[in-house]
Short mmCIF file of C-alpha atoms in Angstrom, two decimals:
data_model
loop_
_atom_site.label_atom_id
_atom_site.label_comp_id
_atom_site.label_asym_id
_atom_site.label_seq_id
_atom_site.Cartn_x
_atom_site.Cartn_y
_atom_site.Cartn_z
CA MET P 482 -8.26 23.75 28.46
CA SER P 483 -6.25 21.47 26.61
CA THR P 484 -7.32 17.55 26.51
CA GLU P 485 -3.96 16.82 24.91
CA VAL P 486 -1.68 13.88 25.92
CA VAL P 487 1.53 13.00 25.98
CA VAL P 488 2.46 9.63 24.21
CA LYS P 489 5.35 7.60 25.02
CA LYS P 490 7.20 5.94 22.55
CA SER P 491 6.77 2.38 22.78
CA TYR P 492 6.68 -0.89 20.06
CA LEU P 493 2.81 -1.05 21.32
CA GLN P 494 1.79 1.75 19.47
CA VAL P 495 3.68 0.38 16.29
CA ILE P 496 1.84 -2.57 16.64
CA LEU P 497 -1.76 -0.52 17.03
CA LEU P 498 -1.03 1.43 14.44
CA ALA P 499 0.11 -1.78 11.96
CA MET P 500 -3.29 -3.06 12.93
CA GLY P 501 -4.97 0.09 11.58
CA HIS P 502 -2.73 -0.53 8.39
CA PHE P 503 -3.81 -4.55 8.28
CA PHE P 504 -7.35 -3.77 8.48
CA ASN P 505 -6.93 -0.31 6.33
CA ASP P 506 -5.48 -2.03 3.43
CA PHE P 507 -7.87 -5.41 3.96
CA TYR P 508 -10.70 -3.65 2.98
CA CYS P 509 -9.07 -1.80 0.28
CA ASN P 510 -8.31 -4.88 -1.50
CA PHE P 511 -11.94 -6.04 -1.47
CA LEU P 512 -12.53 -4.69 -4.78
CA PRO P 513 -11.03 -7.74 -7.03
CA ILE P 514 -12.77 -9.88 -5.31
CA LEU P 515 -16.10 -7.89 -5.61
CA LEU P 516 -16.42 -6.90 -9.25
CA PRO P 517 -16.75 -10.18 -10.76
CA ILE P 518 -20.04 -10.41 -8.89
CA LEU P 519 -21.09 -6.91 -9.44
CA ILE P 520 -20.39 -6.46 -13.10
CA PRO P 521 -23.20 -8.97 -14.07
CA LYS P 522 -25.51 -7.94 -11.03
CA LEU P 523 -25.03 -4.34 -12.88
CA GLY P 524 -24.51 -5.25 -16.34
CA LEU P 525 -21.13 -3.02 -15.97
CA SER P 526 -19.08 -3.47 -19.13
CA LEU P 527 -15.35 -4.17 -18.99
CA THR P 528 -14.38 -0.02 -19.30
CA LEU P 529 -16.96 0.63 -16.90
CA SER P 530 -15.34 -2.19 -14.25
CA GLY P 531 -11.79 -0.48 -15.41
CA ALA P 532 -12.88 2.90 -14.06
CA LEU P 533 -14.04 1.52 -11.03
CA VAL P 534 -10.37 0.35 -10.65
CA MET P 535 -9.25 3.72 -11.68
CA VAL P 536 -11.64 5.28 -8.92
CA MET P 537 -10.14 3.57 -6.25
CA SER P 538 -6.58 4.20 -7.18
CA LEU P 539 -7.24 7.86 -7.70
CA SER P 540 -8.81 8.13 -4.22
CA ALA P 541 -6.91 5.60 -2.36
CA ASN P 542 -3.21 6.33 -3.63
CA VAL P 543 -2.84 9.61 -6.09
CA LEU P 544 -4.69 11.88 -3.32
CA GLN P 545 -2.27 10.46 -0.58
CA PRO P 546 0.26 13.24 -0.70
CA VAL P 547 -2.08 16.19 -0.34
CA PHE P 548 -3.74 14.40 2.37
CA GLY P 549 -0.39 14.14 3.98
CA TYR P 550 0.41 17.85 3.55
CA PHE P 551 -2.43 18.99 5.80
CA MET P 552 -1.56 16.01 8.40
CA ASP P 553 2.07 18.02 8.47
CA LYS P 554 0.35 21.17 8.82
CA TYR P 555 -2.76 20.53 10.95
CA ASN P 556 -3.70 17.99 14.00
CA PHE P 557 -6.07 15.67 12.26
CA ASN P 558 -5.28 13.02 14.82
CA LYS P 559 -8.70 13.04 16.48
CA ILE P 560 -10.30 11.59 13.49
CA MET P 561 -8.03 8.39 13.52
CA PRO P 562 -10.49 6.56 15.27
CA LEU P 563 -13.10 6.93 12.64
CA ILE P 564 -10.84 6.27 9.58
CA ILE P 565 -10.79 2.47 9.40
CA PRO P 566 -14.49 2.70 9.80
CA PHE P 567 -15.42 5.02 7.56
CA GLY P 568 -13.40 3.27 4.88
CA ALA P 569 -14.96 -0.39 5.81
CA VAL P 570 -18.49 1.03 5.88
CA PHE P 571 -18.47 2.14 2.53
CA ILE P 572 -16.83 -1.06 0.63
CA CYS P 573 -19.23 -3.06 2.54
CA LEU P 574 -22.55 -1.31 1.31
CA THR P 575 -21.30 -1.62 -2.06
CA ASN P 576 -23.85 -4.60 -2.89
CA TRP P 577 -26.44 -2.42 -2.33
CA ALA P 578 -25.65 0.19 -5.00
CA SER P 579 -28.26 0.17 -7.68
CA ASN P 580 -25.86 1.66 -10.65
CA PHE P 581 -22.71 2.39 -11.84
CA ILE P 582 -22.51 5.84 -10.37
CA ILE P 583 -23.48 4.35 -6.68
CA LEU P 584 -20.82 2.44 -7.02
CA ALA P 585 -18.34 4.41 -7.92
CA VAL P 586 -18.85 7.11 -4.81
CA LEU P 587 -19.05 4.26 -2.88
CA ILE P 588 -15.42 2.89 -4.01
CA GLY P 589 -14.44 6.52 -3.94
CA LEU P 590 -15.43 7.58 -0.41
CA SER P 591 -13.93 3.74 0.70
CA GLY P 592 -10.80 4.80 -1.08
CA LEU P 593 -10.59 8.14 1.00
CA ALA P 594 -9.63 6.19 4.24
CA VAL P 595 -6.65 4.41 2.89
CA SER P 596 -5.41 8.41 1.76
CA THR P 597 -6.27 9.33 5.02
CA PHE P 598 -4.68 6.65 7.11
CA HIS P 599 -1.74 6.24 5.09
CA PRO P 600 0.36 9.23 5.71
CA MET P 601 -0.95 9.61 9.45
CA GLY P 602 -0.21 6.42 10.44
CA ALA P 603 3.58 6.59 8.96
CA GLY P 604 3.99 9.94 10.03
CA LEU P 605 2.78 8.81 13.63
CA VAL P 606 5.11 5.82 13.54
CA SER P 607 8.07 7.68 13.22
CA LYS P 608 7.32 9.92 16.21
CA VAL P 609 6.60 6.78 18.56
CA ALA P 610 9.16 4.78 17.72
CA PRO P 611 11.82 3.91 20.05
CA ASP P 612 14.75 5.57 19.58
CA GLY P 613 17.15 4.03 16.42
CA LYS P 614 14.14 1.96 15.52
CA ILE P 615 12.56 4.17 12.83
CA SER P 616 13.20 1.71 10.17
CA THR P 617 12.12 -1.33 11.77
CA CYS P 618 9.26 0.13 13.16
CA ILE P 619 7.90 1.09 9.38
CA SER P 620 8.57 -2.16 8.40
CA ILE P 621 6.26 -3.30 11.41
CA PHE P 622 3.62 -0.72 9.97
CA VAL P 623 4.32 -1.88 6.62
CA ALA P 624 4.08 -5.47 7.32
CA GLY P 625 0.81 -4.83 8.88
CA GLY P 626 -0.74 -3.49 5.48
CA SER P 627 0.97 -5.89 3.28
CA PHE P 628 -0.51 -8.63 5.34
CA GLY P 629 -3.99 -7.46 5.57
CA PHE P 630 -4.04 -6.90 1.81
CA ALA P 631 -3.06 -10.44 0.88
CA LEU P 632 -5.32 -11.99 3.40
CA ALA P 633 -8.38 -10.32 1.83
CA PRO P 634 -8.90 -12.11 -1.65
CA ILE P 635 -9.10 -15.45 0.46
CA LEU P 636 -11.04 -14.27 3.69
CA LEU P 637 -13.74 -12.42 1.59
CA VAL P 638 -13.49 -15.64 -0.88
CA TYR P 639 -14.42 -17.85 2.37
CA PHE P 640 -16.65 -15.75 3.61
CA MET P 641 -19.14 -15.43 0.75
CA GLN P 642 -19.07 -19.02 0.03
CA MET P 643 -20.55 -19.35 3.69
CA TYR P 644 -22.92 -16.31 3.88
CA SER P 645 -24.55 -14.63 0.78
CA LEU P 646 -22.96 -10.97 -0.22
CA ASP P 647 -25.64 -9.45 1.55
CA TYR P 648 -23.71 -10.36 4.85
CA LEU P 649 -21.22 -7.79 3.90
CA PRO P 650 -21.75 -5.46 6.28
CA ILE P 651 -20.63 -7.63 9.27
CA LEU P 652 -17.35 -7.29 8.39
CA ILE P 653 -17.69 -3.69 9.44
CA ILE P 654 -17.38 -4.79 13.23
CA PRO P 655 -13.72 -5.56 13.28
CA ALA P 656 -13.63 -1.73 11.71
CA ILE P 657 -15.71 -0.36 14.65
CA ILE P 658 -13.50 -2.57 17.67
CA LEU P 659 -10.03 -1.41 15.84
CA GLY P 660 -11.50 2.59 16.10
CA VAL P 661 -12.51 2.40 19.72
CA LEU P 662 -8.76 0.71 20.55
CA MET P 663 -7.34 3.56 18.47
CA TYR P 664 -9.37 5.94 20.50
CA SER P 665 -8.38 4.40 23.70
CA SER P 666 -4.13 4.57 23.09
CA GLY P 667 -4.63 8.34 23.30
CA LEU P 668 -3.06 8.51 19.92
CA SER P 669 -5.89 10.47 18.36
CA LYS P 670 -5.96 13.02 21.63
CA ALA P 671 -2.08 13.40 21.29
CA ARG P 672 -0.31 16.39 19.10
CA PHE P 673 2.58 15.79 17.46
CA VAL P 674 2.71 18.95 14.90
CA ASN P 675 5.35 21.33 15.70
CA GLU P 676 3.48 24.78 15.94
CA GLN P 677 6.28 27.06 14.40
CA VAL P 678 6.91 24.36 11.66
CA ALA P 679 2.98 24.48 10.90
CA LYS P 680 2.71 28.02 11.10
CA ASN P 681 5.25 28.50 8.16
CA MET P 682 4.58 25.47 6.41
CA HIS P 683 3.16 26.25 2.59
CA PHE P 684 2.03 23.62 -0.23
CA ASN P 685 4.99 25.09 -2.92
CA LEU P 686 4.44 22.18 -5.92
CA ALA P 687 7.49 24.16 -7.37
CA GLN P 688 9.81 23.32 -4.58
CA ILE P 689 8.70 19.86 -4.00
CA LEU P 690 9.45 19.28 -7.90
CA GLN P 691 12.88 20.86 -7.74
CA ASN P 692 13.99 18.41 -4.90
CA LYS P 693 15.59 16.29 -6.99
CA PRO P 694 16.46 13.35 -4.70
CA LEU P 695 13.00 13.17 -3.60
CA MET P 696 11.56 13.46 -7.82
CA LEU P 697 14.20 10.48 -8.33
CA LEU P 698 13.14 8.42 -5.29
CA ASN P 699 9.50 8.70 -6.38
CA ILE P 700 10.09 7.82 -9.81
CA SER P 701 12.71 4.78 -9.03
CA MET P 702 9.44 3.52 -6.31
CA GLY P 703 6.78 3.77 -8.86
CA LEU P 704 8.14 2.05 -11.59
CA ARG P 705 9.24 -0.99 -8.06
CA ALA P 706 5.36 -0.42 -7.45
CA TRP P 707 4.36 -0.68 -11.58
CA LEU P 708 5.75 -4.06 -11.28
CA PHE P 709 4.19 -4.92 -8.03
CA THR P 710 0.61 -3.80 -9.02
CA ALA P 711 0.96 -5.76 -12.61
CA LEU P 712 2.02 -8.87 -10.79
CA VAL P 713 -0.73 -8.44 -8.00
CA THR P 714 -3.07 -7.63 -10.88
CA PHE P 715 -2.58 -10.41 -13.15
CA LEU P 716 -0.96 -13.23 -11.47
CA PRO P 717 -4.32 -15.15 -11.16
CA LEU P 718 -5.06 -14.88 -14.85
CA TRP P 719 -1.58 -15.87 -15.59
CA ALA P 720 -2.44 -18.76 -13.18
CA ILE P 721 -5.15 -19.42 -15.29
CA GLU P 722 -3.25 -19.61 -18.65
CA LYS P 723 -1.01 -22.04 -17.20
CA GLY P 724 -3.85 -24.36 -16.69
CA CYS P 725 -4.38 -23.57 -12.71
CA ASP P 726 -8.27 -23.65 -11.59
CA ASN P 727 -9.61 -20.50 -9.87
CA THR P 728 -8.22 -21.82 -6.49
CA LEU P 729 -5.02 -22.60 -7.14
CA SER P 730 -4.42 -19.12 -9.13
CA GLY P 731 -6.05 -17.21 -5.69
CA TRP P 732 -3.34 -19.34 -3.86
CA ILE P 733 -0.48 -18.54 -6.04
CA LEU P 734 -1.52 -14.37 -5.79
CA THR P 735 -1.24 -15.09 -1.78
CA ILE P 736 1.91 -16.90 -1.95
CA TYR P 737 3.21 -13.76 -3.54
CA LEU P 738 1.81 -11.30 -1.22
CA CYS P 739 2.38 -13.58 2.02
CA GLY P 740 6.41 -12.96 0.59
CA SER P 741 6.18 -9.30 0.44
CA VAL P 742 4.99 -9.09 4.28
CA ILE P 743 7.78 -11.38 5.01
CA GLY P 744 10.40 -9.10 3.35
CA GLY P 745 9.12 -5.98 4.17
CA LEU P 746 9.82 -6.85 7.94
CA ILE P 747 13.59 -8.02 6.72
CA GLY P 748 14.28 -4.91 4.72
CA GLY P 749 12.98 -2.85 7.46
CA ALA P 750 14.92 -4.82 10.25
CA LEU P 751 18.29 -4.27 8.02
CA ASN P 752 17.86 -0.62 7.11
CA ASP P 753 18.68 0.34 10.77
CA LYS P 754 21.90 -2.29 10.29
CA ILE P 755 23.42 -1.08 6.93
CA GLY P 756 21.39 1.85 5.61
CA TYR P 757 18.00 2.19 3.31
CA LYS P 758 20.22 2.99 0.35
CA LYS P 759 21.87 -0.65 0.26
CA VAL P 760 18.63 -2.54 1.17
CA ILE P 761 16.59 -1.22 -1.49
CA LEU P 762 19.42 -1.51 -4.13
CA TRP P 763 20.07 -4.93 -3.78
CA ALA P 764 16.17 -5.58 -2.74
CA LEU P 765 15.63 -4.60 -6.73
CA ILE P 766 18.72 -6.19 -8.30
CA PHE P 767 17.44 -9.51 -6.86
CA THR P 768 13.94 -8.90 -7.31
CA LEU P 769 14.43 -9.82 -11.44
CA ILE P 770 16.23 -13.18 -10.86
CA PRO P 771 12.94 -15.12 -8.95
CA THR P 772 10.24 -12.81 -10.83
CA MET P 773 11.98 -13.82 -14.39
CA TYR P 774 12.09 -17.78 -12.84
CA PHE P 775 8.69 -18.01 -11.87
CA LEU P 776 7.25 -15.99 -15.22
CA PHE P 777 9.15 -18.33 -17.55
CA ALA P 778 8.58 -21.92 -15.37
CA GLN P 779 7.79 -24.88 -17.60
CA GLN P 780 5.37 -26.08 -15.28
CA ILE P 781 3.89 -25.24 -11.56
CA ASP P 782 6.38 -26.66 -8.79
CA ILE P 783 7.82 -26.27 -5.40
CA LEU P 784 10.85 -24.17 -7.02
CA MET P 785 8.21 -21.85 -8.80
CA TYR P 786 6.31 -21.33 -5.49
CA ILE P 787 9.71 -20.33 -3.75
CA ALA P 788 10.54 -18.18 -6.58
CA LEU P 789 7.03 -16.41 -6.17
CA PHE P 790 7.44 -15.96 -2.32
CA VAL P 791 10.81 -14.50 -2.37
CA GLY P 792 9.81 -12.26 -5.63
CA GLY P 793 7.43 -10.69 -3.39
CA GLY P 794 9.80 -10.58 -0.60
CA LEU P 795 12.35 -8.59 -2.47
CA VAL P 796 10.11 -6.37 -3.96
CA MET P 797 8.62 -4.98 -0.74
CA ALA P 798 11.62 -5.37 1.03
CA ALA P 799 12.34 -1.54 -0.50
CA ASN P 800 9.16 -0.63 1.08
CA PRO P 801 10.01 0.84 4.52
CA GLY P 802 13.44 2.40 3.56
CA ALA P 803 11.72 3.94 0.87
CA ILE P 804 9.69 5.79 3.08
CA VAL P 805 12.16 6.48 5.83
CA TRP P 806 14.43 7.95 3.14
CA GLY P 807 11.40 10.01 1.76
CA GLN P 808 10.78 11.79 5.08
CA ASP P 809 14.42 12.35 5.70
CA LEU P 810 14.10 14.18 2.58
CA LEU P 811 10.98 15.98 2.94
CA PRO P 812 11.58 16.92 6.82
CA ASP P 813 9.11 19.52 7.47
CA ASN P 814 6.59 17.31 5.78
CA PRO P 815 6.66 13.73 7.27
CA GLY P 816 3.32 12.97 6.28
CA MET P 817 3.69 13.92 2.70
CA ALA P 818 6.60 12.18 2.33
CA SER P 819 5.15 9.17 3.28
CA GLY P 820 1.91 9.51 0.96
CA MET P 821 4.42 9.84 -2.13
CA MET P 822 6.16 6.72 -1.36
CA LEU P 823 3.05 4.84 -0.06
CA GLY P 824 0.31 6.53 -2.36
CA LEU P 825 1.74 8.33 -5.24
CA SER P 826 3.94 5.57 -6.34
CA PHE P 827 1.64 2.80 -6.15
CA GLY P 828 -0.72 5.43 -8.26
CA LEU P 829 1.98 5.57 -11.00
CA GLY P 830 2.39 2.21 -10.33
CA GLY P 831 -1.70 1.42 -11.10
CA PHE P 832 -1.33 3.59 -14.16
CA GLY P 833 1.48 1.86 -15.41
CA THR P 834 -0.62 -1.58 -15.33
CA MET P 835 -2.92 -0.43 -17.74
CA LEU P 836 0.37 -0.41 -20.09
CA THR P 837 1.06 -3.64 -19.14
CA GLY P 838 -2.28 -4.79 -19.56
CA SER P 839 -2.07 -3.48 -23.27
CA LEU P 840 1.18 -5.16 -23.80
CA ALA P 841 -0.59 -8.31 -22.79
CA GLU P 842 -2.83 -7.99 -25.63
CA SER P 843 0.09 -8.20 -28.28
CA TYR P 844 2.66 -10.06 -26.75
CA GLY P 845 0.96 -12.37 -24.33
CA LEU P 846 0.88 -11.87 -20.70
CA THR P 847 4.05 -13.81 -19.56
CA MET P 848 6.06 -11.39 -22.05
CA ALA P 849 4.36 -8.15 -20.66
CA LEU P 850 5.26 -9.25 -17.20
CA ALA P 851 8.67 -9.80 -18.35
CA LEU P 852 9.14 -6.75 -20.06
CA THR P 853 7.17 -4.47 -17.23
CA ALA P 854 10.05 -6.15 -14.56
CA ILE P 855 13.12 -5.11 -16.90
CA LEU P 856 11.45 -1.51 -15.77
CA LEU P 857 13.85 -2.16 -12.34
CA VAL P 858 16.84 -1.37 -14.15
CA ILE P 859 15.78 2.10 -14.72
CA SER P 860 14.69 1.79 -10.99
CA ILE P 861 18.21 0.58 -10.06
CA VAL P 862 19.48 3.34 -11.52
CA LEU P 863 17.53 6.44 -10.18
CA VAL P 864 18.25 4.78 -6.65
CA TYR P 865 22.04 4.75 -7.16
CA LEU P 866 21.76 8.28 -8.13
CA THR P 867 19.69 9.54 -5.06
CA PRO P 868 21.68 10.55 -2.40
CA GLU P 869 21.29 8.94 1.10
CA LYS P 870 20.71 11.43 3.76
CA ARG P 871 20.86 9.59 6.89
CA ARG P 872 19.07 10.33 10.44
CA GLN P 873 20.63 11.35 13.25
#
C-alpha cells in the first residue's frame, strides 16, 4: 500500500523549503572562512587551495542539471530530510582532515548536498506555491539561500572566536532539526512526478543544446553569475586594498550579500506583476550604475555602502525570474531547468572568476572587477533576444 500523501499548496511549505535553502547555502559558504585556517594546518599551497574551491564548484554547481534530470524522472523526495544534514556533516568534519585528498573528498561530498537540494527544492516550490504566486514563492526560496550564504561568514567567524574549530561539528545540530521538520511536513512522502511524462523522459543533450532560448538565457545568467561570484570572492581583498581591516572587509561583503537577499525578494514579487523578462532586463541594466560607483569610490562612506547594498540587490533581482523562465522553457524538466539556472550558471561564474583573478594580476583588482561588470552588456543583449513564455 502506498504511503504517499497529498501536500496542499501553501506558503508554509514554501517557507520550509526556503529554510532548507537557507541552511543548504549556509553550510556551502563555510569554505572561504575555513581555508585560511586549513591552509597552514595542512601546508597547502595557493594552487591546492584554489583546487579545493574548484572541487566545491564542480560538486555544488556544475552537477545540478544532472541531478535535476533525475529529480524530474524519479521520485527522490524521500531523501529530502537527509540532504541538509548530509552536507552539514561533511563540511563540519573538515578540521579532522589530515591531508589534501581527505579534505577534497569531504568538501566534494558536502557540495553534493547543494547539487541535490537546489533542483529538488526549486522544483517543489513551483508545485506547492499558491496559484498565481509562483515567482513570488521562488523569490522567497531564493532569498532563503541568499540569506544563509550571506550570514555564514560572519556567524562562523564569531563562532570560532568563542570556540575552537574542534567544536565545528556542533553546527550539525540545526541541520538535523531541519531534517526532522522536513520529514514531518509530508513533502518527502509526496509524489509530484507525472508518471507518463517520466516514462517517456530521456536525457538528450543535443536536444537541450538546440533549445536556443534556454541556451541564451543560461549563458546570460552565467555572465551575471560571473560578476556576482567575482565580487563575492574578491570584495574582502578589494576592501583591504582600500585600507579596511579584516572585520570591516567582512562587513562590506555582508552588506553586499544582504542587498542580494532583498533584491531577490523584490524581483520575485515584480515578476508576478510585470513579467520576468522586464524585471531581469531592467535589473541588469541598472546593476552597472551602483557597481561602478562603489568600485571607483574614493572613500569608504555611506554612499558607498548604499551602492554596495543596491548593487547586490539588483544583480540578484534577476535570479527568481531566471528560474521560472528556465522552467517555462523546459516544462517537462523543471528540476533540470532549475539546476541550470541555479547551479550551472554559477558554475560558469566560478570558472569566469578565475579569469577575473588573472586580470587583477595585470591590471589591478578594481579594473578587473569593472571589466567583469561590463560583461553585463552582453548579458542584457542575450536576455533581450530570448523569447518570453508566460505561464498559464
